[in-house]
XYZ file of C-alpha atoms in Angstrom:
198
model
C 80.217 79.062 82.603
C 81.622 80.778 79.508
C 79.645 80.929 76.261
C 82.403 82.441 74.149
C 80.513 85.758 74.087
C 80.155 86.158 77.820
C 79.325 84.247 81.008
C 76.220 82.807 82.614
C 76.134 82.861 86.394
C 73.044 81.932 88.397
C 70.847 82.439 85.340
C 72.223 85.909 84.542
C 74.193 86.643 81.350
C 77.254 88.903 81.675
C 78.910 90.272 78.544
C 81.992 91.048 80.615
C 83.329 89.392 83.714
C 81.928 91.196 86.774
C 84.398 92.845 89.140
C 84.715 91.832 92.761
C 83.795 94.463 95.344
C 87.202 94.467 97.048
C 86.120 97.103 99.563
C 83.521 94.703 101.038
C 84.779 93.290 104.359
C 82.796 90.086 103.921
C 84.460 89.433 100.573
C 87.880 90.190 102.047
C 87.276 87.680 104.841
C 86.309 85.070 102.241
C 89.461 85.801 100.201
C 91.545 85.522 103.382
C 89.999 82.099 103.998
C 90.873 81.053 100.441
C 94.464 82.273 100.842
C 94.761 80.462 104.188
C 93.461 77.253 102.626
C 96.201 77.275 99.977
C 98.928 78.363 102.374
C 98.017 75.518 104.714
C 98.347 73.124 101.765
C 101.931 74.299 101.371
C 102.029 76.887 98.590
C 104.850 79.385 99.026
C 102.900 82.512 98.125
C 100.822 84.035 95.350
C 101.048 85.705 91.948
C 98.437 88.475 91.747
C 97.267 88.936 88.171
C 96.214 92.271 86.663
C 96.664 94.156 89.946
C 96.157 97.528 88.260
C 92.630 96.432 87.353
C 91.373 95.730 90.861
C 90.046 99.283 90.573
C 90.732 100.251 86.960
C 92.341 103.669 86.737
C 92.816 104.031 90.491
C 96.386 103.210 91.540
C 95.808 104.400 95.095
C 93.002 101.899 95.708
C 94.943 99.127 93.934
C 97.944 99.753 96.162
C 95.657 99.556 99.205
C 94.380 96.146 98.043
C 97.947 94.892 97.559
C 98.823 96.193 101.030
C 95.882 94.322 102.544
C 96.868 91.059 100.790
C 100.542 91.525 101.693
C 99.789 92.338 105.336
C 97.484 89.339 105.614
C 99.860 86.823 104.016
C 102.998 88.167 105.707
C 101.092 88.194 108.998
C 100.950 84.413 108.717
C 104.623 84.093 107.744
C 107.238 86.525 106.472
C 108.601 83.664 104.349
C 105.706 83.700 101.876
C 106.467 85.372 98.550
C 104.095 87.676 96.663
C 104.463 89.001 93.126
C 101.984 91.162 91.224
C 101.419 91.947 87.582
C 101.002 95.684 86.979
C 101.309 96.005 83.211
C 102.242 99.656 82.970
C 105.208 102.003 82.701
C 108.020 101.902 85.244
C 106.859 105.226 86.698
C 103.482 103.658 87.495
C 104.278 100.082 88.515
C 107.191 101.072 90.763
C 104.748 103.020 92.968
C 102.919 99.774 93.741
C 105.905 98.718 95.866
C 104.592 101.165 98.486
C 102.126 98.373 99.340
C 104.994 96.383 100.866
C 104.638 93.565 98.326
C 107.800 91.574 97.612
C 107.855 91.946 93.828
C 106.147 93.385 90.785
C 106.908 92.192 87.278
C 109.314 94.628 85.622
C 107.691 95.370 82.266
C 110.209 98.084 81.362
C 112.875 95.499 80.499
C 110.498 93.020 78.837
C 108.817 92.531 75.484
C 109.626 93.869 72.051
C 109.897 97.490 73.220
C 111.683 96.769 76.498
C 115.237 97.587 77.466
C 116.628 94.091 76.714
C 115.378 94.065 73.115
C 116.353 97.690 72.518
C 119.859 96.995 73.781
C 120.332 93.994 71.502
C 118.813 95.806 68.512
C 121.202 98.724 69.191
C 120.156 101.897 67.393
C 122.139 104.547 69.273
C 123.934 105.215 72.565
C 120.659 105.321 74.509
C 120.508 101.572 73.818
C 124.119 100.744 74.687
C 125.269 98.125 77.171
C 126.223 100.826 79.647
C 122.761 102.404 79.276
C 121.290 98.971 80.082
C 123.431 98.781 83.231
C 122.445 102.301 84.235
C 118.762 101.392 83.773
C 119.153 98.366 86.069
C 120.808 100.499 88.758
C 118.114 103.170 88.480
C 115.358 100.549 88.678
C 116.803 99.005 91.835
C 117.347 102.381 93.468
C 113.806 103.536 92.642
C 112.150 100.346 93.924
C 114.016 100.589 97.217
C 112.726 104.140 97.673
C 109.175 102.733 97.750
C 109.945 99.591 99.774
C 113.285 98.888 101.459
C 112.891 95.120 100.916
C 111.722 95.333 97.301
C 112.786 92.445 95.087
C 112.717 93.291 91.386
C 110.892 90.712 89.234
C 112.526 90.889 85.810
C 111.208 88.777 82.961
C 111.592 88.889 79.210
C 108.362 87.403 77.854
C 105.187 85.910 79.276
C 101.952 84.314 78.104
C 100.620 87.696 76.914
C 103.602 88.595 74.714
C 105.345 87.280 71.606
C 108.481 85.108 71.776
C 112.077 86.350 71.531
C 112.617 84.592 68.206
C 110.229 87.093 66.665
C 111.859 90.095 68.312
C 115.194 89.150 66.784
C 114.092 87.634 63.455
C 115.344 84.219 64.496
C 118.890 85.409 65.306
C 119.931 82.682 67.767
C 122.812 84.733 69.197
C 120.494 87.591 70.152
C 117.892 85.183 71.526
C 120.500 83.552 73.766
C 121.962 86.904 74.816
C 118.472 88.186 75.721
C 117.955 85.151 77.958
C 121.359 85.726 79.540
C 120.686 89.408 80.137
C 117.365 88.561 81.783
C 118.888 85.843 83.975
C 121.717 88.110 85.134
C 119.417 90.894 86.326
C 119.130 91.391 90.071
C 116.008 90.270 91.861
C 113.754 87.255 91.387
C 114.009 86.464 87.668
C 111.046 84.809 85.948
C 111.295 82.607 82.852
C 108.261 81.871 80.716
C 108.051 78.195 79.788
C 107.220 79.186 76.197
C 110.743 80.574 75.891
C 112.288 77.474 77.449
C 110.640 75.441 74.689
C 111.798 77.919 72.019
C-alpha cells in the first residue's frame, strides 16, 4: 500500500517503486499468464506504459521486452493490438518498432512543443502546413523501415500533459484545428478524454 512517501510491501518500506526483474523466466511466465487471463476475458490487446523504463537507459533491452510481449500476444492471435508509451524523441521511439509491436505513441507531434502546436503557432516556414505534411510522410516512412506493419499512434495530449486550451491561450479556432490535424493523421489516432471534455 502507498503511504504518500513510498510503499509498504510485506513489511518492507520502499521509497521508490521496485522494478520487476523482466529477465527472470519465472516472472515472464507469470506475466504471460496474466496477459492470457485478460485476453480470454475478451480484451483486444494492451497499452504498455513507460516502456523505455523497463530497463532505464537501455533501449536494446527495452526493445527485447517489447518483442517478447508482442511475440507472446500475437502468437495467440494476430488480431490483438499492442501500443507502447516511449516518451522520447522520434529518433529514439521509432527504433522501438523493431520489436514488431503494432504502435508506439508519437510524441513528436504532441504536446506544447510538438509539430501540431508549432504549426498552428506558426513562427516561420519550418512550421508551415507543408512542413507538417512532410513531417507526417517522414514519420510514416521511418516507422516502416523498422517494422513493415507499423501503425503510427498519433495523439495530441494525454493524462501527463496540459490541455490544448492552454497551448493556444483559449483560441477556439486553433483548439479545433489541432483536434482536426490530430484526427486526420495516418495510423491509429488516440484522443484523451480530457480534451473531449474541454
